[in-house]
CSV table of C-alpha atoms in Angstrom, one decimal:
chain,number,residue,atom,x,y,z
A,1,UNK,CA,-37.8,-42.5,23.5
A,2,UNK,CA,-36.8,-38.7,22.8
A,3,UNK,CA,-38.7,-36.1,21.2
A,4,UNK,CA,-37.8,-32.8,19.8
A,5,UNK,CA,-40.5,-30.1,20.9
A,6,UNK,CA,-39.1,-27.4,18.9
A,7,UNK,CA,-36.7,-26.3,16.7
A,8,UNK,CA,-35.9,-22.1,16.4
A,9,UNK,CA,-33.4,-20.4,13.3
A,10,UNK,CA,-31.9,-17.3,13.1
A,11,UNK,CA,-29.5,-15.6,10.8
A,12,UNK,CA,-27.3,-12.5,10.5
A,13,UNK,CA,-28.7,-9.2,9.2
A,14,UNK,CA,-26.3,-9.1,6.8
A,15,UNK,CA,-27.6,-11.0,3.4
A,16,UNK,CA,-25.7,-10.9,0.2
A,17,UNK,CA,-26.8,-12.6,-2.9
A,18,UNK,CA,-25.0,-15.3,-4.8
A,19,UNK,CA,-24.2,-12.6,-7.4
A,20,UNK,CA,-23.0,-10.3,-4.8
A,21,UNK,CA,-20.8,-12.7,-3.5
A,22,UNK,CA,-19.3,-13.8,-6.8
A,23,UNK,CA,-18.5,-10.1,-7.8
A,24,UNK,CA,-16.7,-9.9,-4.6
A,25,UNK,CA,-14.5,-13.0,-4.9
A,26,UNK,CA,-13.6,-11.6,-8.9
A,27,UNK,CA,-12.7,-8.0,-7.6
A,28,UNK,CA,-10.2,-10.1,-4.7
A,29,UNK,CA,-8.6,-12.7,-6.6
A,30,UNK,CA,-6.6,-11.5,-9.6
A,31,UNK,CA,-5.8,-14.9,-10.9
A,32,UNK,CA,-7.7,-14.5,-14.7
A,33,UNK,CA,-7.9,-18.6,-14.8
A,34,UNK,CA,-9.3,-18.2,-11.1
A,35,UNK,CA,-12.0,-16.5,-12.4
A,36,UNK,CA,-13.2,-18.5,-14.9
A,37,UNK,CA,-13.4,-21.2,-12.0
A,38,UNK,CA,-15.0,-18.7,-9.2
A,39,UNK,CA,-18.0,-18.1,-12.4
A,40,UNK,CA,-18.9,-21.4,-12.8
A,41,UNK,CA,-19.0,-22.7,-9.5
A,42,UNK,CA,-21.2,-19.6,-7.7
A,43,UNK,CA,-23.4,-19.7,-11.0
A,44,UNK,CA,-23.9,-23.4,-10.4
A,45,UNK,CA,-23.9,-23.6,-6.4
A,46,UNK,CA,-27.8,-23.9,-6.3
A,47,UNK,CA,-27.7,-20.8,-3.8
A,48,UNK,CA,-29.6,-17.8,-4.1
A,49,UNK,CA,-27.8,-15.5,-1.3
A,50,UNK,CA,-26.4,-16.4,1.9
A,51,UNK,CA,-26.4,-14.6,5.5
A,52,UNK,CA,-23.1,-12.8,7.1
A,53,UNK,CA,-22.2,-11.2,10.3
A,54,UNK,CA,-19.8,-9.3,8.7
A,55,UNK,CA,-20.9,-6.0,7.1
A,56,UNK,CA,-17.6,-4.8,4.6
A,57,UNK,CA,-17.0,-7.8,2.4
A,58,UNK,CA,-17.4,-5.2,-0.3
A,59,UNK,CA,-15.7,-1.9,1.4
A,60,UNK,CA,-13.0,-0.1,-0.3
A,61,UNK,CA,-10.0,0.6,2.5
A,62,UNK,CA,-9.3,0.2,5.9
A,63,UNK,CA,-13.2,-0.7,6.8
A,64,UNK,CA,-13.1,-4.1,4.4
A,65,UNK,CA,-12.7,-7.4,5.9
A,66,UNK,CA,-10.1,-7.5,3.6
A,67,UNK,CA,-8.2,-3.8,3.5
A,68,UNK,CA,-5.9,-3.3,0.9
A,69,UNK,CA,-2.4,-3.2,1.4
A,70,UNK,CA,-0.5,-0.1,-0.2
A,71,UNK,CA,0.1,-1.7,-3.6
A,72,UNK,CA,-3.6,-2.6,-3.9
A,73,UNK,CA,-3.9,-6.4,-2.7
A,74,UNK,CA,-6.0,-7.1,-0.3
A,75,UNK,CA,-4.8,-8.7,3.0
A,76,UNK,CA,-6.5,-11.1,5.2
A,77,UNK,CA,-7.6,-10.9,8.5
A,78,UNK,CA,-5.4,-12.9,11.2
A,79,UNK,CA,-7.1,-16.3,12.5
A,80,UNK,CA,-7.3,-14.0,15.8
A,81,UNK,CA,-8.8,-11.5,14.6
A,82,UNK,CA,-11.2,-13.8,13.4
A,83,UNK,CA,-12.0,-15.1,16.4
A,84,UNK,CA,-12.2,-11.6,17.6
A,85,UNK,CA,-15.2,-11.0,15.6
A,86,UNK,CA,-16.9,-14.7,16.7
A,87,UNK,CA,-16.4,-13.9,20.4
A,88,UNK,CA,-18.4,-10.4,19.9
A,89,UNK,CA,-21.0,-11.6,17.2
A,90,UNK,CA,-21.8,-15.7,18.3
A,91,UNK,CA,-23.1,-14.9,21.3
A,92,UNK,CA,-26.0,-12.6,20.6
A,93,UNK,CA,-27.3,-15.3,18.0
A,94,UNK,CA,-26.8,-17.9,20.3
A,95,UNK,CA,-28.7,-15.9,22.9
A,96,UNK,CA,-31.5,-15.3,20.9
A,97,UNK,CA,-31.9,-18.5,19.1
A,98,UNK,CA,-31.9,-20.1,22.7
A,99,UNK,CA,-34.3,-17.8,24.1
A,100,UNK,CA,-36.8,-18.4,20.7
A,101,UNK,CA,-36.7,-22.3,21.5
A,102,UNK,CA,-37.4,-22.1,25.1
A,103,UNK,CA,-40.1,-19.2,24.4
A,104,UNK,CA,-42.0,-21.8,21.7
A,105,UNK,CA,-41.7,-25.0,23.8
A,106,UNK,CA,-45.3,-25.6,25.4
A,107,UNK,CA,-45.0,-26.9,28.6
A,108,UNK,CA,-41.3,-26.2,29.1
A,109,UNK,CA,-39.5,-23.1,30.5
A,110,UNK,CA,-36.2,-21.8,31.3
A,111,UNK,CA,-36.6,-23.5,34.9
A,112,UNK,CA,-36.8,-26.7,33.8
A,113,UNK,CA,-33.8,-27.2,31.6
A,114,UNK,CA,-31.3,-29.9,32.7
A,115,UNK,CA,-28.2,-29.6,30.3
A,116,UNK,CA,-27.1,-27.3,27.4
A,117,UNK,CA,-25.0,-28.9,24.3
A,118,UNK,CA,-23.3,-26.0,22.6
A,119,UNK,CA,-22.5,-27.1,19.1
A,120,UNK,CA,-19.4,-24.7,16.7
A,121,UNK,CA,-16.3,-25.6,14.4
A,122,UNK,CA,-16.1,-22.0,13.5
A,123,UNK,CA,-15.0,-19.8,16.9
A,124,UNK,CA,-13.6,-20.8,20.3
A,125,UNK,CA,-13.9,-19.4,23.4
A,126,UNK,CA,-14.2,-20.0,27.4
A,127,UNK,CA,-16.0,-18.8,29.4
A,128,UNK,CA,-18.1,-19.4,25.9
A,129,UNK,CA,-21.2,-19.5,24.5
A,130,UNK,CA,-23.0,-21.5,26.8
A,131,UNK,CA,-22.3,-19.3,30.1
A,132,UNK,CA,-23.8,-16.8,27.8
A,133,UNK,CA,-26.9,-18.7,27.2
A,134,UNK,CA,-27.3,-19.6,31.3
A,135,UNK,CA,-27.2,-16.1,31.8
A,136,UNK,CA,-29.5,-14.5,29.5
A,137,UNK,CA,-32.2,-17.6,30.3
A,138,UNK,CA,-31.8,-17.6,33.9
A,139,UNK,CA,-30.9,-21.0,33.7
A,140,UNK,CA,-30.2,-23.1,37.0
A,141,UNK,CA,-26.3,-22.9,38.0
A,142,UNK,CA,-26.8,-26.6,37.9
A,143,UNK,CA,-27.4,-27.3,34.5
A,144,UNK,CA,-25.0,-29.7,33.1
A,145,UNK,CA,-22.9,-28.0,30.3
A,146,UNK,CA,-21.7,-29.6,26.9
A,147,UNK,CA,-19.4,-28.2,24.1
A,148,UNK,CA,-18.7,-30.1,20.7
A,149,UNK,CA,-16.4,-28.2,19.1
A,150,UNK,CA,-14.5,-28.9,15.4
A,151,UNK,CA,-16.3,-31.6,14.1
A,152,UNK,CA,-17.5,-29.9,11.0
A,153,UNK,CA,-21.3,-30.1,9.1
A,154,UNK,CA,-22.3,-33.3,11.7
A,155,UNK,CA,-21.9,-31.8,14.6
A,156,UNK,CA,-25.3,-31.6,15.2
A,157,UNK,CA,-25.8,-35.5,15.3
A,158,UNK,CA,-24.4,-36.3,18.1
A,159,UNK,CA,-25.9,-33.7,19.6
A,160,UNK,CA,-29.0,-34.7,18.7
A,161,UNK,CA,-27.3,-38.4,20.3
A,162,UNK,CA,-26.4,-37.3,23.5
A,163,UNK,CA,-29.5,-35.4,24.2
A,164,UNK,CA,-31.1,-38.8,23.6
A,165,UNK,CA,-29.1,-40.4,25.9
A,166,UNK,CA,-29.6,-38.8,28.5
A,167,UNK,CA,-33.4,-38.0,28.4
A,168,UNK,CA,-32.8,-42.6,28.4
A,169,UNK,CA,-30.9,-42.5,31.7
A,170,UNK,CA,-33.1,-39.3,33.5
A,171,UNK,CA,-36.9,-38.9,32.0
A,172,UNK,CA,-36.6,-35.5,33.8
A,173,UNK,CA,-34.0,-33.9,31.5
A,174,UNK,CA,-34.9,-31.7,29.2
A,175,UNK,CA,-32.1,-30.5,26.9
A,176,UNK,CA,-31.3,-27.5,25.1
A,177,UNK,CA,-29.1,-28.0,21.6
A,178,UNK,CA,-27.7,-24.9,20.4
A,179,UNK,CA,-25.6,-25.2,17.3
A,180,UNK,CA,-23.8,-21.1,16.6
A,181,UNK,CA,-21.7,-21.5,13.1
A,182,UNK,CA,-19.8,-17.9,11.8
A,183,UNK,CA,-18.2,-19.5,8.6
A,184,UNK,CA,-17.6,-16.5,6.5
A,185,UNK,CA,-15.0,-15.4,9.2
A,186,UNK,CA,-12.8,-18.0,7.5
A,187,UNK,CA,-13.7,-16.5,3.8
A,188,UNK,CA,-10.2,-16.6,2.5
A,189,UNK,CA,-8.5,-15.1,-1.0
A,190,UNK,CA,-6.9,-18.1,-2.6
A,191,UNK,CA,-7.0,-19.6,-6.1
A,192,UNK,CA,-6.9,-22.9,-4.4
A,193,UNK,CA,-10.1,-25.3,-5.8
A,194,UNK,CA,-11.0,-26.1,-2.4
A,195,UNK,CA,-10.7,-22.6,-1.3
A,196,UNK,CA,-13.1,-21.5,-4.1
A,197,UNK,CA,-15.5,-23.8,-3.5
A,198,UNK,CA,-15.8,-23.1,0.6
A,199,UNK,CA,-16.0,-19.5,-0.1
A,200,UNK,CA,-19.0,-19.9,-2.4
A,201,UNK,CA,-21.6,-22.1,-0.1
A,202,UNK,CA,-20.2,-21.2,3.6
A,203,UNK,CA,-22.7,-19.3,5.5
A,204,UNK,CA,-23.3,-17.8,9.1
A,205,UNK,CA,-27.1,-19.2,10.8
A,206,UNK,CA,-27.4,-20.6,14.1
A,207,UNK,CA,-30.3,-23.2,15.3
A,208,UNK,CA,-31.8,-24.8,18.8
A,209,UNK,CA,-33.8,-27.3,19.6
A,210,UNK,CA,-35.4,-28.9,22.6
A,211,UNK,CA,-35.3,-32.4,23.2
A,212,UNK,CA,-36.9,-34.6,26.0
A,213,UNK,CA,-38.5,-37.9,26.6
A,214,UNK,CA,-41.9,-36.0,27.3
A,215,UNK,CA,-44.3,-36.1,24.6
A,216,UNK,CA,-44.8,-32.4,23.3
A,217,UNK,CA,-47.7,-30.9,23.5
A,218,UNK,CA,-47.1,-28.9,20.1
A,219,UNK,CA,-49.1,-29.8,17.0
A,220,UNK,CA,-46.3,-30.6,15.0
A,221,UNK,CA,-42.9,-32.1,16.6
A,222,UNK,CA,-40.1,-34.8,16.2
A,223,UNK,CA,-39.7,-38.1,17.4
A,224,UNK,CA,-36.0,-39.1,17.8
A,225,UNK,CA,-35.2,-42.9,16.4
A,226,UNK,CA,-32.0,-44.3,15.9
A,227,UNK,CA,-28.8,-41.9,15.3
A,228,UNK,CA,-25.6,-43.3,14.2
A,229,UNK,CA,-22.5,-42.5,12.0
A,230,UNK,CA,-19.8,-44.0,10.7
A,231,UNK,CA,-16.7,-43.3,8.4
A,232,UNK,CA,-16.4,-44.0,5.0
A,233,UNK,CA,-13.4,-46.7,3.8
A,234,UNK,CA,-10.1,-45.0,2.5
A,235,UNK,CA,-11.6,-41.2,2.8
A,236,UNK,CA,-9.8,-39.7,5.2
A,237,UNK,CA,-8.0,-37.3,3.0
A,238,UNK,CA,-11.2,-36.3,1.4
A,239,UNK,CA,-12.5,-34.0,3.6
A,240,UNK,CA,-10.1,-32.4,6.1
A,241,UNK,CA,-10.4,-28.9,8.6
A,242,UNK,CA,-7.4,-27.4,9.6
A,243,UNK,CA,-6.3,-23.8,11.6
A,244,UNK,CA,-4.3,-21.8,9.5
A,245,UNK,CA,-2.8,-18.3,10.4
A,246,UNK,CA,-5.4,-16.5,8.6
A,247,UNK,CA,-8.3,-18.2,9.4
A,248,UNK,CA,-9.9,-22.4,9.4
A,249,UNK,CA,-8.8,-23.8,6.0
A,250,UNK,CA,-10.9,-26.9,4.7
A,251,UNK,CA,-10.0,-29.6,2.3
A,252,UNK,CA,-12.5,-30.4,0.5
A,253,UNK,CA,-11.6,-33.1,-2.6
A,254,UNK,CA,-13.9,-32.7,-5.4
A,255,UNK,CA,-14.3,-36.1,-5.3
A,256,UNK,CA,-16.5,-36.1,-2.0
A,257,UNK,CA,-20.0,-36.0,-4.0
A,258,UNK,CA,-18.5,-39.0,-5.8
A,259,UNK,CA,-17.3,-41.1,-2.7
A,260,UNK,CA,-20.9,-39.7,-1.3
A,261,UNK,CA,-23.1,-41.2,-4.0
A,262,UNK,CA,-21.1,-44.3,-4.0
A,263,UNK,CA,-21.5,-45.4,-0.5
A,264,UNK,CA,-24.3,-44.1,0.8
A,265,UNK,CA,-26.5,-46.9,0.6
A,266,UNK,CA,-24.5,-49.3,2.3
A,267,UNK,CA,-23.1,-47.1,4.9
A,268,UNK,CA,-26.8,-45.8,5.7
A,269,UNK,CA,-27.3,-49.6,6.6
A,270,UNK,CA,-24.0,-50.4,8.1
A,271,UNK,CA,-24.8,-47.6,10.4
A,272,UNK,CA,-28.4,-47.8,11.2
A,273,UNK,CA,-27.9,-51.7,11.3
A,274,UNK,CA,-31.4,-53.6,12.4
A,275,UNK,CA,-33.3,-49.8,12.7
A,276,UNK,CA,-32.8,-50.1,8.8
A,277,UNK,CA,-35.6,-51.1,7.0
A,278,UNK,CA,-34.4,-49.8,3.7
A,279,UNK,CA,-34.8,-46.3,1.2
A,280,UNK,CA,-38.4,-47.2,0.6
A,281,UNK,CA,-40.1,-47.0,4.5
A,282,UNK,CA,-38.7,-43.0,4.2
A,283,UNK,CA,-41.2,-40.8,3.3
A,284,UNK,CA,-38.6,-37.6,3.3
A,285,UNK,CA,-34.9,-37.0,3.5
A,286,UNK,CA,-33.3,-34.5,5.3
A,287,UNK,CA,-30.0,-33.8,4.0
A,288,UNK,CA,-27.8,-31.8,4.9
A,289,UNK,CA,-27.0,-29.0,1.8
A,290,UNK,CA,-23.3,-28.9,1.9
A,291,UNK,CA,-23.4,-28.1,-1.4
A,292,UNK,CA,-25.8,-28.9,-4.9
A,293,UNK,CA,-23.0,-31.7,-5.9
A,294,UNK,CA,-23.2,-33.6,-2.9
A,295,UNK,CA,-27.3,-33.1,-2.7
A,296,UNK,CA,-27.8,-34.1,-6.7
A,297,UNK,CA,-25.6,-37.4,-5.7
A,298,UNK,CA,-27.6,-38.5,-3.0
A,299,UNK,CA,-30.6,-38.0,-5.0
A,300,UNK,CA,-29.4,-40.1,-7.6
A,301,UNK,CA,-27.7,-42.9,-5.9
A,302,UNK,CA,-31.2,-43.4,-3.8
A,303,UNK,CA,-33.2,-43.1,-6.7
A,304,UNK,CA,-35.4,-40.4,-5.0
A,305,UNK,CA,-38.0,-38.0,-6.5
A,306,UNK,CA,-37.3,-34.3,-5.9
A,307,UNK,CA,-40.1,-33.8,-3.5
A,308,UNK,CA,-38.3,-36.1,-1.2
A,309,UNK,CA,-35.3,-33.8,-1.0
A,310,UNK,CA,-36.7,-30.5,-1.6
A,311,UNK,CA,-36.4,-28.7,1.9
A,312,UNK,CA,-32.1,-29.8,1.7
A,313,UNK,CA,-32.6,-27.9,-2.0
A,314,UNK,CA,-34.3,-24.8,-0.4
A,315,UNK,CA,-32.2,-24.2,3.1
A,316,UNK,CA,-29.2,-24.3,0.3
A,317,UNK,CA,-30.8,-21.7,-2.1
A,318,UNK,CA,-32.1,-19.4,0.5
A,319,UNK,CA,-29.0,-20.0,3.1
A,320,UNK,CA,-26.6,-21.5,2.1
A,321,UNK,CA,-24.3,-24.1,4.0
A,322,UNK,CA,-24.1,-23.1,7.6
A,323,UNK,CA,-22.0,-26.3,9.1
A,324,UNK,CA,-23.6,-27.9,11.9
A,325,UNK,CA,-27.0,-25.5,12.5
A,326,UNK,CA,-27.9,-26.8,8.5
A,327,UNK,CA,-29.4,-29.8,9.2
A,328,UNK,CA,-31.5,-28.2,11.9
A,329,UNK,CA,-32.8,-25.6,9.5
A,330,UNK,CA,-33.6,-28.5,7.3
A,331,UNK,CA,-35.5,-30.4,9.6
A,332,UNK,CA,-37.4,-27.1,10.7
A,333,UNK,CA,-38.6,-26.5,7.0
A,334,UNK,CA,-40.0,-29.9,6.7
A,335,UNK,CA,-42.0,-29.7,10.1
A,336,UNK,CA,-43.7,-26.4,8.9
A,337,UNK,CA,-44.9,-27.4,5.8
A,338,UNK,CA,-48.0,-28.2,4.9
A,339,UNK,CA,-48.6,-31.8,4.9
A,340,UNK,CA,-52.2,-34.4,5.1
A,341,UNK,CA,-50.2,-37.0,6.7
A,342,UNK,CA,-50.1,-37.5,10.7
A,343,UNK,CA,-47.4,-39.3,10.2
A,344,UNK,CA,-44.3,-38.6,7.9
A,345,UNK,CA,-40.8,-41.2,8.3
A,346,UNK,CA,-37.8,-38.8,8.0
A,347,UNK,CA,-34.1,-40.0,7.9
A,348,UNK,CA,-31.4,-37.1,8.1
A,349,UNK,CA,-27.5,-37.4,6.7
A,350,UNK,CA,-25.0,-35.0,7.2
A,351,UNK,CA,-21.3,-35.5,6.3
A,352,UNK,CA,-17.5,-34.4,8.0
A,353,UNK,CA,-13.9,-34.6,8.0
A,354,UNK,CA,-13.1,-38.1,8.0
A,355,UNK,CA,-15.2,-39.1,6.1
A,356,UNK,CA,-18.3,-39.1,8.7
A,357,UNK,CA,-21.0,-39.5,7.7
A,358,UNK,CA,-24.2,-39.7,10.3
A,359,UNK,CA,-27.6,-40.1,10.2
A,360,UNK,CA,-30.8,-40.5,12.3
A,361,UNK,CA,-34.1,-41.2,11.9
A,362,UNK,CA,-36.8,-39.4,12.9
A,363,UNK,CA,-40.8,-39.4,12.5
A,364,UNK,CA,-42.3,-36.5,12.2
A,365,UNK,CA,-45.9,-36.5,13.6
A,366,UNK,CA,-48.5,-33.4,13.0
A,367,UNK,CA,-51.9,-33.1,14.4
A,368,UNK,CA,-54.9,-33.5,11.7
């Protein structure tokens, strides 16, 4: 048995709105029927505004993320210049977000973490992330160090797996799970669909969590069950993430809410296998926003009621889609909210190139 103690967020300082954004995209791209595309789909995203470390997306000249060349287009940054701006930005919000978890664990301090699972699709580095974090924390030079790197909007599941596993093998370890995603480095001037659709939900957040087989002593927390994922038949070409020379390009079919709504039942039980006992013993659903689509599908197909699904609905309107750190923010909003119930059954989904999709199940358990 694993628990998670705590779970800390943190975005940028930079916020723009959904409107902000949307004039932004209309003043780069210059293709009319483009347009008419980029209105709808920011107008019907369900986001209200979305968090950036980069401070120019609407700068005239040289100081833009996107300067202008001398005949007026804009040009893009270089998928190393890109990076350039990770390297110098992940790490203080990785820092931070990893110092906030350890800070709000009861009964666990920077001393007594065992291993570190860094969690990003959107940077690379080495010495990375993680060296940071031992640093700042004062964590022991022994602590066993983990990257998963490029694996999209799961990532954080098996994270969340291998934490479990080895709080199973060592009841000493106690894990830190930092998940760091930049995705508006790779905001990109294209009239491609999927193009347009990535540039209006991506988001910068990170997240962290503790997790060990000691039961917290915090009034509200997270017991780990099962966590499991699996690939949907004939989808590979669905949902895709690729490095291009001016930045990560997705692929992102517009048919993936569709493919989504259509299997999700059975590959929920295909993956979960005898720890499935069906939609009805879930009291909540933690989904992971990758976009309104994909959230309304799920909804339907499981024949929830919007309460069920309404923290996914809010991280999306008030974040946006921040890859892997999402579903952490998601599972944070449902464990502050007011609730009367000690006890509430919680099973999270989040879905990758491939198609993955994974899921866990988790009880949340508050003191009365």
């Amino acid at each position: 048995m694993a628990f998670i103690h705590t779970i800390e967020t943190l975005v940028p300082k930079h916020c723009y709105s959904q409107a902000e954004a949307e004039e932004a995209m209309m003043r780069f791209t210059r293709d009319t029927k483009a347009h008419r595309y980029i209105g709808a789909i920011y107008k019907e995203s369900g986001i209200l505004k979305r968090y950036s470390v980069v401070p120019n997306f609407n700068a005239i000249g040289d100081t833009s993320f996107f300067p202008k060349w001398d005949n007026g287009l804009p040009s893009e940054p270089s998928t190393g210049a890109r990076n350039d701006i990770f390297i110098r930005e992940a790490e203080p919000l990785a820092v931070d977000v990893a110092r906030a978890a350890v800070d709000g664990c009861r009964g666990i301090e920077s001393a007594d973490i065992t291993h570190l699972i860094t969690v990003s699709c959107t940077g690379f580095y080495n010495p990375g992330l993680d060296i940071a974090i031992m640093r700042a924390l004062n964590l022991r030079g022994t602590v066993w160090r983990y990257h998963l790197g490029f694996m999209g909007c799961y990532g954080a599941f098996p994270a969340m797996s291998m934490a479990a596993q080895f709080c199973a093998a060592d009841s000493s370890a106690r894990v830190l799970v930092v998940c760091v995603e930049l995705c508006s480095l790779h905001l990109q001037i294209s009239s491609e669909m999927d193009v347009l659709v990535a540039n209006a939900v991506f988001a910068d957040g990170a997240a962290a969590a503790i997790i060990s087989a000691v039961p917290p002593v915090s009034p509200a927390f997270f017991e780990l069950g099962a966590i499991a994922n699996v690939l949907v038949p004939n989808s590979e070409g669905e949902m895709a993430w690729r490095i291009g020379d001016n930045g990560f390009s997705i692929l992102l079919s517009k048919y993936v809410p569709r493919i989504i709504g259509a299997n999700i039942r059975p590959v929920i039980a295909s993956a979960l296998g005898v720890d499935w006992h069906g939609v009805e013993s879930v009291d909540t659903w933690a989904v992971h926003p990758g976009g309104k689509s994909i959230l309304d599908k799920v909804e339907e197909s499981l024949g929830l009621v919007s309460s069920q699904i309404a923290a996914s609905r809010e991280v999306l309107r008030q974040y946006g889609n921040m890859s892997s750190a999402t579903i952490l923010f998601v599972l944070k909003e449902i464990l502050e909210r007011q609730s009367d119930s000690e006890r509430e059954e919680v099973c999270a989904l989040a879905f990758g190139p491939g198609l993955t999709v994974a899921c866990g199940m988790l009880t949340a358990r508050r003191e009365r």
